[in-house]
Each structure stands twice: as C-alpha cells, then as structure tokens.
Amino acid sequence: METMEELDWCLDQLETIQTYRSVSDMASNKFKRMLNRELSHLSEMSRSGNQVSEYISNTFLDKQNELELPCPVPKSRERKRRQGQQQHQQQQQQQQQQQQGGMMTQISGVRKVSHTPSISGGTGNRFGVKTDQEELLSKDLEDINKWGLNIFRVAEHSHNRPLTCIMYTIFQERDLMRTFRIPTDTFVTFMLTLEGHYHSDVAYHNSLHAADVAQSTHILLSTPALDAVFTDLEILAAIFAAAIHDVDHPGVSNQFLINTNSELALMYNDESVLENHHLAVGFKLLQEDNCDIFQNLTKKQRQTLRRMVIDMVLATDMSKHMSLLANLKTMVETKKVTSSGVLLLDNYTDRMQVLRNMVHCADLSNPTKPLDLYRQWTDRIMDEFFHQGDRERERGMEISPMCDKHTASVERTQVGFIDYIVHPLWETWADLVHPDAQDILDMLEDNRNWYQSMIPQSPSPPFYTSDREGGPRREVEGVPVASKFQFELTLDDQDEDGESGMMETTDGHDGVTLQDHPSDPDGVDMATRDVSPAET
C-alpha cells in the first residue's frame, strides 16, 4: 500500500512538471505563443497589419492554434447579400453531388495522359525527353548539382518537361535506376504521366515548381554534414516525395477548398486536403500501364518507402510549419556529430525529422535562389494568389489575405515572408548542417535587402474605400519595415510568460529552454508588413 502511494506521488510530480511532453512539443507551443503575441500587436495597428496577421495565422499555424483577430463587421445589407450568394452556391454544390451519386471511390484528377511523339521520352534520349535543343539542355543540366540551377531554361529546352528531365538526370546521377532495378522506359513513362497531372495553367504550383523542389532536395541530401547518413531507400523516398508533392494542384489554397465545400475537402475531412490528394494521385499513378517504378522493390521496401513519402508530403502542409521548426530547433540544440563532423542520426524518428524538414526547406527555397530566379517565382505565386482572390470576389466570398490585387504589396510581402518564416527556418537548417549552408543564408539576406530597398519610401496614396465590390483600398504606409523577428533556443531558464518550470525536462536533455527575442523597440514599424509566401 505504501509503495502504491509513493508511486501515485511520483506520477503527480511528473505530471506537474509535464515530463510527458516532448521538448519539441513544448518548443512548438512556445513558438506559437511568441508568434501570436507579435500578430496580436500587428493586427491592432492597421488594416494591412490585420491582413498580414490573418494570413500568417491561417497559413502557418494549426487550426487549434489560430489567432482570433479583430475584423470589421460588414454592413448588414452587404452581409445579407453575401449570405444569399453563399446559400445559392451551397444549393448548386448539393445538386452537383446528387447528380454524381454513388460513393467517392475514385481518386479525382487521375486521367489518361497521351504522350505525343514530340515530347515522349525513351531509352534513346539522353535526358529522358525528346528535344531538338539537346545541347542547350545539356549545358543547363551541368548545374544539376548546384544550388540555383535555372529551371526555367530547363523547361524551355525540354519541351516544357522540366520535371521528367530533372528527375531522369538526378536518378542517373545517383544511380538509383540501377540500384532499384527501375526499367528506363517505365521510369520515363511514369514521369511523363506524373508531369501530365500537374496543371500547366496554374501559375506557380505546376511541374516547374515540382522540378525545382526535387532538384533542391537533391542538393540538400548531398550536404557534407549528411554524408552517408541516409540509405538509398531514404534518398529515393525523399526525391520521389519532392516530385509528387503538389501533383494535380488546382491553384487554390486548402482554406479555399474548405470554404467552398469542395469534394476534396469533404473526402479528407478538411485535414491537409491538398497534401492528402497529392499523395493519393502520386501513388495511384504508379498503377497506370508501365508506370510502376517500384516494381522490383521488396514488399518491405515498398511499405517503408510509402510510409516515408506520406510522412514527408504531409509535412509540406504549411500549417505544420511551426511544429517542424520547433522540432528542428530542438534537434539543433541536442545534435550529436561523429568525429568527422557528420550528423549522427541513429534512429528512424530522427532521420525522418531531418528529411521532413529538408523537403519543407526545399519547398520554401525560392527566396534563397539567385535574385533573377526568385523574382520570377514571386511573380508566379502572386499571380496565383490574385487569381484565387478574383474567384473569391466573383463568388461573393471574403477575399483571402494577400489575394486581393487591389491591396497587396509585393515588396512588403516578400520582406515580411523572409523575416517571419523563411529566415528562421533556413537559419535553423544552417545551424544543423553548419557550415554547409552559409552561402544559402547569405543569398537569402541579400535578396531580403533587395526587396527592402524596393519598398517605396514615400507614402502611398491616402486611404479611401469604394462602395463597389472589389473597389480599391489604400492606406498611408510610409513607415520602414522593422528588423527581423527571431526565435531562439537557449539554455537559460527564462520565460517572460512565467512558465520557466515548463521547459525543464528529464528526458535526456539538459534543461533546454526557449527564449523569444521581441521585435525592434520601434515595433510599430511592423504594421506595414504584408507577409505572404513565395510558395505555399
């Protein structure tokens, strides 16, 4: 009896200091509180500040951690008009679903793709695609192992088949087709089929982006700090995940699909809607004629690869960003290296944590590329955002933050995006693989400074509104952008929220704690930042 009482007392004490929570969980919650405080301040400063805060909250925080932001109450007449339109839309959607009938047993988006002789690849083609510009393409692909390969030129010289071309070259470079006995014609057929399921009429989330993320992942896998860390199967899974991670993307956000009661949102219960769909389409295409590139893997290998790919693609849901960053921060604080400076990742959980963050970094790598490439990506994502905003305006819906072409500021958007999201992520990755990513960080900071210099120094036209739907709106915004907002893990037991005890742990870690560095004392400057990613 006495022993049971002692056990109960011990469990009570452990529960009090929350040792059942991992350090990464506590770090993630801390980061979210820090960001919420900054966004609360930002949202109260101006209309643009509220828009920026709402965008970051909606995109980069999980649903249960979203910040409730103040928003103006629409006029009753306008509210009634929008309600009427929404009811009409719901009735139309119900009618369409009734006409379709039956269970949703098929994966939408999967279709037969014909490969015309002009673009079809084959074993006789040097880069997997048939092109009359092979020498120019060969010159482009000399940079396959370099950060900043010009994927736009690759597309131009490969008959707009950049994904097939890049993947073929990477698999040859890494000898993956021989290692996993992948028939060349099967590989080319699958890649052309996969690329055909990316929408060429979507400005950003198309096969160009997939090729860029795949090549970026290929480079990150080759960083010296990760030399010989990952198995061939893990490398295959990471590159495959990058290739399929946005297939059949419709050019709108998860929230748009949820708000419009789309079939995909219904199928996946509003949870990582697009990411689940990309996975379903990617794996389904393996079942098409002569498309099973994994046909010679063992059953165990296929199961392991599928589990890893699912893990990595689901991690590209931007609402998981803060959790990924917290996990990476925690790993940096507790990392172990071999005598030669290579990271020691001796269990599946740690290896997958690095691979998830690696693909996430590749997905958010546009601002780290040469400026001429970065600017092209920015133009494309803003075009896609504005297209979604136009659709929302046509439906009488509230226009998503950063999607209103009448109010968005591209330059402020990119500066804020780098300060809040991209720089903290890449700085942490650079700490993990130090000093391998220093050049990438330097380019990121140069690009940030360029966009900062392009922000107009004089005030914008005075604020006014139009009673017409979609009318222009302006604010006086001549204040310079604030200094970068930073997250930092320290070993000091400090927490301004009075939660110092929470961050201690006996789970094999030396009292890792979190400390946030507030924004510049002149934090009012932050009210001018329009934050939106160059990729989502």
XYZ file of C-alpha atoms in Angstrom:
536
model
C 0.000 0.000 0.000
C 2.802 2.356 0.912
C 4.536 1.584 -2.395
C 1.386 2.478 -4.363
C 1.078 5.771 -2.535
C 4.692 6.584 -3.333
C 4.073 5.726 -6.996
C 0.990 7.972 -7.075
C 3.014 10.798 -5.557
C 5.771 10.355 -8.135
C 3.290 10.355 -11.006
C 1.653 13.505 -9.649
C 5.021 15.234 -9.529
C 5.923 14.145 -13.037
C 2.579 15.345 -14.349
C 3.070 18.691 -12.625
C 6.337 19.374 -14.403
C 4.884 17.971 -17.667
C 7.653 15.494 -18.428
C 5.191 13.554 -20.579
C 5.539 16.321 -23.148
C 8.492 16.197 -25.505
C 10.878 19.110 -25.713
C 9.833 19.667 -29.338
C 6.154 19.872 -28.327
C 6.950 22.464 -25.716
C 9.151 24.340 -28.178
C 6.368 24.328 -30.775
C 3.833 25.699 -28.300
C 6.297 28.344 -27.200
C 6.941 29.442 -30.780
C 3.225 29.682 -31.432
C 2.690 31.841 -28.354
C 5.539 34.085 -29.413
C 4.161 34.472 -32.922
C 0.629 35.021 -31.634
C 1.823 37.884 -29.437
C 3.520 39.545 -32.393
C 0.480 39.015 -34.614
C -1.872 40.398 -31.963
C 0.174 43.573 -31.868
C 0.388 43.709 -35.643
C -3.335 43.191 -36.160
C -4.219 46.144 -33.937
C -2.053 48.641 -35.779
C -3.728 48.958 -39.189
C -5.899 47.236 -41.747
C -2.856 45.908 -43.606
C -1.423 44.689 -40.306
C -4.627 42.774 -39.650
C -4.461 41.267 -43.135
C -0.843 40.211 -42.668
C -1.597 38.697 -39.262
C -4.583 36.814 -40.570
C -2.591 35.396 -43.465
C 0.261 34.122 -41.301
C -2.137 32.707 -38.721
C -4.264 30.931 -41.335
C -1.308 29.552 -43.279
C 1.448 28.720 -40.814
C -0.401 27.760 -37.624
C -2.517 24.702 -36.935
C -6.277 25.277 -36.698
C -6.416 24.892 -32.956
C -3.676 27.482 -32.546
C -5.054 30.129 -34.861
C -5.177 33.651 -33.547
C -8.605 35.214 -33.290
C -8.122 38.538 -34.995
C -10.432 41.550 -34.951
C -12.133 42.178 -38.243
C -14.525 44.905 -39.306
C -18.228 43.958 -39.220
C -19.675 44.269 -42.726
C -22.734 46.397 -43.320
C -25.937 44.465 -42.797
C -27.001 44.853 -46.411
C -23.639 43.563 -47.652
C -23.747 40.697 -45.152
C -27.213 39.633 -46.323
C -26.132 39.811 -49.952
C -23.135 37.547 -49.288
C -25.214 35.112 -47.257
C -27.652 34.831 -50.143
C -24.856 34.125 -52.595
C -23.329 31.511 -50.320
C -26.672 29.734 -49.901
C -27.082 29.697 -53.684
C -23.577 28.207 -54.062
C -24.312 25.506 -51.494
C -27.519 24.561 -53.315
C -25.615 24.256 -56.600
C -22.948 22.077 -54.950
C -25.599 19.806 -53.438
C -27.255 19.407 -56.832
C -23.923 18.525 -58.428
C -23.202 15.928 -55.744
C -26.656 14.396 -56.166
C -26.145 14.185 -59.924
C -22.779 12.466 -59.450
C -24.265 9.978 -56.980
C -22.562 6.941 -55.521
C -19.553 6.721 -53.244
C -16.379 8.699 -53.923
C -14.447 5.551 -54.755
C -12.286 7.092 -57.476
C -9.400 9.484 -56.933
C -10.364 12.671 -58.712
C -7.774 14.147 -61.038
C -6.373 10.835 -62.294
C -6.825 10.633 -66.034
C -5.299 9.051 -69.108
C -2.412 11.111 -70.413
C -1.312 10.628 -74.002
C 2.319 11.286 -74.826
C 2.760 12.674 -78.321
C 5.877 11.674 -80.277
C 7.237 15.216 -79.996
C 7.537 15.057 -76.209
C 7.744 11.354 -75.433
C 10.907 10.099 -73.850
C 12.606 6.792 -74.234
C 15.749 4.829 -73.674
C 17.441 6.553 -76.596
C 17.006 10.057 -75.219
C 19.917 11.461 -73.280
C 17.820 13.272 -70.657
C 14.620 11.244 -70.747
C 12.789 13.644 -73.051
C 12.862 14.138 -76.792
C 14.113 17.606 -77.683
C 15.706 19.377 -80.608
C 17.694 21.541 -78.182
C 19.712 18.805 -76.531
C 22.984 20.737 -76.445
C 21.389 23.724 -74.720
C 19.648 21.374 -72.294
C 22.953 19.632 -71.630
C 24.507 22.988 -70.783
C 21.651 23.787 -68.375
C 21.974 20.433 -66.624
C 25.658 20.924 -65.923
C 24.316 22.730 -62.844
C 22.268 19.745 -61.633
C 24.476 19.565 -58.515
C 24.476 23.317 -57.884
C 22.136 25.492 -55.836
C 20.401 27.882 -58.215
C 20.048 25.801 -61.371
C 17.909 27.758 -63.844
C 14.824 25.550 -64.006
C 13.089 27.996 -66.340
C 15.714 27.409 -69.024
C 15.473 23.656 -68.462
C 11.736 23.873 -69.164
C 12.344 25.931 -72.283
C 14.867 23.470 -73.689
C 12.971 20.271 -72.786
C 9.637 20.995 -74.486
C 8.226 22.085 -71.131
C 9.030 18.793 -69.430
C 11.315 20.067 -66.628
C 10.175 17.528 -64.025
C 10.781 14.492 -66.222
C 14.135 15.875 -67.324
C 15.335 16.819 -63.829
C 14.219 13.543 -62.249
C 15.806 11.473 -65.020
C 19.087 13.345 -64.553
C 19.028 13.034 -60.740
C 18.267 9.303 -60.888
C 21.135 8.822 -63.332
C 23.451 10.957 -61.228
C 22.645 8.916 -58.106
C 22.495 5.586 -59.964
C 19.052 4.940 -58.469
C 17.672 3.173 -61.538
C 20.377 0.544 -61.323
C 20.198 0.275 -57.516
C 16.445 -0.372 -57.512
C 16.282 -2.057 -60.934
C 13.919 0.508 -62.413
C 13.416 -0.066 -66.178
C 14.262 3.128 -68.027
C 11.134 3.080 -70.195
C 8.966 2.552 -67.092
C 10.636 5.469 -65.338
C 10.135 7.809 -68.303
C 6.524 6.708 -68.771
C 5.744 7.318 -65.108
C 7.453 10.712 -65.070
C 5.655 11.911 -68.198
C 2.374 10.696 -66.701
C 3.120 12.427 -63.396
C 4.125 15.644 -65.127
C 0.961 15.482 -67.219
C -1.047 15.610 -63.996
C 0.463 18.940 -62.996
C -1.661 21.775 -64.385
C 0.187 23.934 -66.891
C -2.430 26.676 -66.480
C -1.619 27.069 -62.763
C 0.923 29.854 -62.417
C 3.034 28.552 -59.534
C 2.102 25.055 -58.336
C 2.986 23.322 -61.592
C 5.694 20.921 -62.759
C 8.267 23.742 -62.759
C 7.860 24.075 -59.004
C 7.955 20.300 -58.532
C 11.182 20.085 -60.549
C 12.702 22.917 -58.524
C 11.823 21.274 -55.201
C 13.138 17.896 -56.406
C 16.467 19.425 -57.500
C 16.738 21.430 -54.275
C 16.113 18.266 -52.239
C 18.802 16.508 -54.280
C 21.292 19.243 -53.321
C 20.360 19.219 -49.625
C 20.779 15.444 -49.499
C 24.362 15.945 -50.687
C 25.413 18.386 -47.968
C 28.692 17.244 -46.352
C 27.193 17.171 -42.847
C 24.794 14.462 -44.071
C 27.370 12.462 -45.990
C 26.415 8.757 -45.989
C 23.762 9.413 -43.325
C 20.745 8.262 -45.354
C 20.162 4.916 -47.018
C 19.478 4.594 -50.743
C 15.818 3.862 -49.965
C 15.515 7.026 -47.874
C 17.105 9.070 -50.664
C 14.719 7.514 -53.201
C 11.752 8.323 -50.956
C 12.805 11.951 -50.425
C 13.297 12.692 -54.125
C 10.075 10.885 -55.075
C 8.174 12.815 -52.377
C 9.501 16.099 -53.750
C 8.408 15.135 -57.279
C 4.805 14.279 -56.345
C 4.283 16.773 -53.509
C 1.998 19.144 -55.477
C 0.629 16.946 -58.280
C -2.868 17.916 -59.517
C -2.718 21.188 -57.547
C -5.735 23.325 -58.556
C -4.047 26.652 -57.831
C -6.079 27.470 -54.713
C -5.401 27.000 -51.017
C -6.669 24.373 -48.599
C -8.826 27.012 -46.945
C -10.468 27.921 -50.257
C -11.383 24.261 -50.819
C -12.780 24.030 -47.292
C -14.730 27.273 -47.576
C -16.329 26.173 -50.859
C -17.264 22.685 -49.579
C -15.240 21.095 -52.360
C -15.281 17.365 -52.968
C -11.646 17.122 -51.857
C -12.343 18.876 -48.563
C -15.242 16.515 -47.933
C -13.156 13.466 -48.788
C -10.269 14.410 -46.495
C -12.350 15.956 -43.702
C -10.696 19.383 -44.041
C -7.360 17.967 -42.846
C -4.324 18.681 -45.077
C -6.714 18.447 -48.010
C -4.310 19.110 -50.871
C -1.405 17.216 -49.343
C -3.537 14.093 -48.931
C -4.739 14.480 -52.510
C -1.221 14.872 -53.912
C -0.234 11.623 -52.194
C -3.288 9.754 -53.431
C -2.726 10.849 -57.039
C 1.020 10.222 -56.908
C 0.643 6.649 -55.672
C -2.367 5.941 -57.884
C -0.364 6.836 -60.991
C 2.047 4.022 -60.175
C -0.813 1.668 -61.099
C -1.111 3.031 -64.639
C 0.259 0.992 -67.565
C 4.054 0.630 -67.399
C 4.294 3.173 -64.564
C 5.291 1.098 -61.539
C 8.841 2.305 -60.979
C 8.934 0.387 -57.677
C 8.024 -2.977 -59.203
C 11.325 -4.591 -58.195
C 11.328 -3.415 -54.588
C 10.607 -5.981 -51.915
C 7.307 -5.795 -50.092
C 9.089 -4.453 -47.031
C 10.882 -1.796 -49.068
C 7.626 -0.666 -50.697
C 5.881 -0.396 -47.349
C 8.754 1.540 -45.807
C 9.055 3.861 -48.791
C 5.319 4.557 -48.805
C 5.356 5.378 -45.096
C 8.284 7.782 -45.542
C 6.794 9.515 -48.589
C 3.464 10.031 -46.821
C 5.308 11.500 -43.842
C 7.307 13.935 -45.990
C 4.483 15.125 -48.249
C 2.097 15.710 -45.334
C 4.846 17.860 -43.807
C 4.570 20.252 -46.787
C 1.245 21.455 -45.336
C 2.283 24.971 -44.330
C 0.096 24.834 -41.218
C 2.685 22.367 -39.857
C 5.493 24.903 -40.237
C 5.801 25.905 -36.581
C 5.922 22.309 -35.385
C 8.579 21.458 -37.954
C 10.625 24.480 -36.959
C 10.355 23.599 -33.271
C 11.461 20.021 -33.956
C 14.413 21.268 -35.956
C 15.369 23.776 -33.266
C 15.279 21.059 -30.635
C 17.422 18.768 -32.772
C 19.997 21.537 -33.270
C 20.280 22.023 -29.500
C 20.752 18.317 -28.861
C 22.520 17.221 -32.052
C 25.271 14.650 -31.998
C 28.059 14.501 -34.568
C 30.712 11.957 -35.419
C 34.426 12.702 -35.138
C 34.408 13.687 -38.815
C 31.661 16.256 -38.282
C 28.824 14.223 -39.835
C 25.463 14.262 -38.063
C 24.679 11.150 -36.050
C 21.085 10.109 -36.722
C 20.856 6.642 -35.251
C 17.083 6.095 -35.218
C 14.184 6.319 -37.656
C 12.457 9.199 -35.846
C 15.481 11.495 -36.045
C 16.174 10.599 -39.672
C 12.600 11.292 -40.720
C 12.601 14.541 -38.776
C 15.549 15.757 -40.835
C 14.026 14.513 -44.109
C 10.690 16.196 -43.375
C 12.432 19.485 -42.691
C 14.646 19.035 -45.725
C 11.704 18.771 -48.132
C 9.998 21.633 -46.275
C 13.130 23.776 -46.744
C 13.234 22.859 -50.436
C 9.563 23.841 -50.717
C 10.396 27.226 -49.158
C 13.647 27.765 -51.038
C 12.681 30.368 -53.646
C 13.971 33.327 -51.589
C 17.355 31.571 -51.247
C 17.898 31.307 -55.006
C 19.614 33.875 -57.283
C 17.560 37.060 -57.405
C 16.527 36.765 -61.065
C 15.017 33.327 -60.350
C 13.453 34.413 -57.063
C 11.685 37.341 -58.751
C 10.179 35.016 -61.361
C 8.847 32.736 -58.628
C 7.413 35.739 -56.782
C 5.583 36.925 -59.894
C 4.124 33.463 -60.339
C 2.874 32.985 -56.767
C 1.329 36.453 -56.656
C -0.415 35.752 -59.965
C -1.832 32.550 -58.477
C -2.904 34.336 -55.296
C -4.632 37.089 -57.259
C -6.416 34.507 -59.408
C -7.805 32.913 -56.242
C -8.813 36.371 -54.985
C -10.690 37.030 -58.221
C -12.574 33.752 -57.830
C -13.456 34.640 -54.257
C -14.665 38.075 -55.353
C -16.834 36.529 -58.081
C -18.419 34.176 -55.524
C -19.092 36.967 -53.053
C -16.679 35.399 -50.577
C -14.337 37.245 -48.273
C -11.067 37.654 -50.170
C -8.194 35.743 -48.563
C -5.274 37.775 -47.190
C -2.653 38.578 -49.851
C -5.055 37.520 -52.612
C -6.571 40.953 -53.289
C -4.763 42.515 -56.230
C -6.058 45.938 -55.172
C -4.329 45.967 -51.782
C -1.356 43.558 -51.781
C 2.183 44.949 -51.689
C 4.593 42.516 -53.333
C 7.768 44.035 -51.871
C 6.464 44.217 -48.306
C 5.064 40.738 -48.744
C 8.463 39.242 -49.508
C 10.346 41.113 -46.778
C 7.831 40.004 -44.184
C 7.744 36.453 -45.520
C 11.504 36.165 -45.185
C 11.614 37.774 -41.726
C 8.823 35.709 -40.176
C 9.020 32.368 -41.954
C 11.921 31.701 -44.319
C 14.899 33.110 -42.422
C 14.079 31.390 -39.080
C 13.712 28.076 -40.925
C 16.854 28.332 -43.023
C 18.905 29.760 -40.163
C 17.997 26.697 -38.114
C 18.802 24.344 -41.002
C 22.157 26.119 -41.390
C 22.848 25.535 -37.695
C 22.082 21.839 -38.142
C 24.483 21.354 -41.077
C 26.978 24.104 -40.143
C 28.851 25.451 -42.033
C 27.450 23.910 -45.230
C 24.505 26.284 -45.810
C 26.216 29.634 -45.183
C 26.158 30.617 -48.865
C 22.419 29.935 -48.976
C 21.854 32.144 -45.929
C 23.958 34.922 -47.453
C 21.911 34.869 -50.650
C 18.675 34.905 -48.644
C 19.770 38.005 -46.755
C 20.909 39.732 -49.971
C 17.509 39.031 -51.555
C 15.721 40.308 -48.463
C 17.724 43.529 -48.605
C 16.928 43.965 -52.308
C 13.181 43.692 -51.729
C 13.542 46.025 -48.741
C 15.241 48.588 -50.967
C 12.382 48.347 -53.483
C 9.707 49.353 -50.970
C 8.606 52.902 -51.889
C 9.931 55.349 -49.328
C 7.251 57.948 -49.928
C 3.724 57.412 -48.545
C 1.187 55.623 -50.693
C -1.941 57.488 -51.877
C -4.256 58.402 -48.990
C -6.669 55.837 -47.662
C -10.052 55.637 -49.341
C -12.650 52.974 -49.991
C -15.122 52.290 -52.743
C -18.677 51.091 -52.184
C -18.351 48.852 -55.208
C -17.377 45.219 -54.617
C -13.690 44.802 -55.238
C -13.086 48.539 -55.281
C -9.590 49.783 -54.495
C -8.486 50.375 -50.951
C -5.337 52.185 -49.844
C -3.583 53.119 -46.642
C -0.844 55.502 -45.778
C 2.160 53.212 -45.403
C 5.424 55.073 -45.497
C 6.984 53.557 -42.414
C 10.085 51.374 -42.955
C 9.864 47.656 -42.229
C 11.020 46.529 -38.810
C 14.037 44.421 -38.067
C 13.729 40.672 -38.320
C 11.621 38.826 -35.760
C 13.669 35.970 -34.361
C 13.114 32.741 -32.492
C 15.973 31.476 -30.368
C 16.551 28.380 -28.290
C 18.782 28.980 -25.298
C 19.945 27.012 -22.304
C 18.871 29.781 -19.927
C 15.860 29.060 -17.760
C 13.882 32.164 -18.701
C 10.352 32.680 -19.914
C 8.625 36.017 -19.885
C 5.251 34.298 -19.542
C 6.256 32.969 -16.148
C 6.427 29.408 -17.457
C 10.055 28.717 -16.688
C 9.360 25.393 -14.997
C 7.530 24.059 -18.030
C 10.623 23.959 -20.205
C 12.661 21.690 -17.943
C 12.807 18.034 -18.795
C 14.432 14.880 -17.549
C 14.018 13.211 -20.930
C 17.701 13.052 -21.707
C 18.030 16.778 -22.422
C 19.934 19.354 -20.426
C 17.145 21.716 -19.484
C 16.554 23.095 -22.966
C 14.501 26.270 -22.699
C 13.026 28.728 -25.108
C 13.547 32.438 -25.135
C 11.945 34.793 -27.592
C 13.608 37.961 -28.780
C 10.969 40.658 -29.185
C 10.894 42.762 -32.280
C 12.731 46.031 -32.541
C 11.699 48.549 -29.851
C 10.140 50.550 -32.624
C 7.808 47.626 -33.218
C 5.139 49.889 -34.682
C 7.045 49.572 -37.939
C 5.784 46.031 -38.248
C 2.305 47.288 -39.024
C 3.434 47.978 -42.573
C 4.477 44.446 -43.456
C 2.486 42.392 -45.918
C 3.527 38.815 -45.327
C 2.822 36.145 -47.890
C 4.957 33.248 -49.032
C 6.525 32.860 -52.399
C 5.209 29.335 -52.122
C 2.568 27.544 -50.153
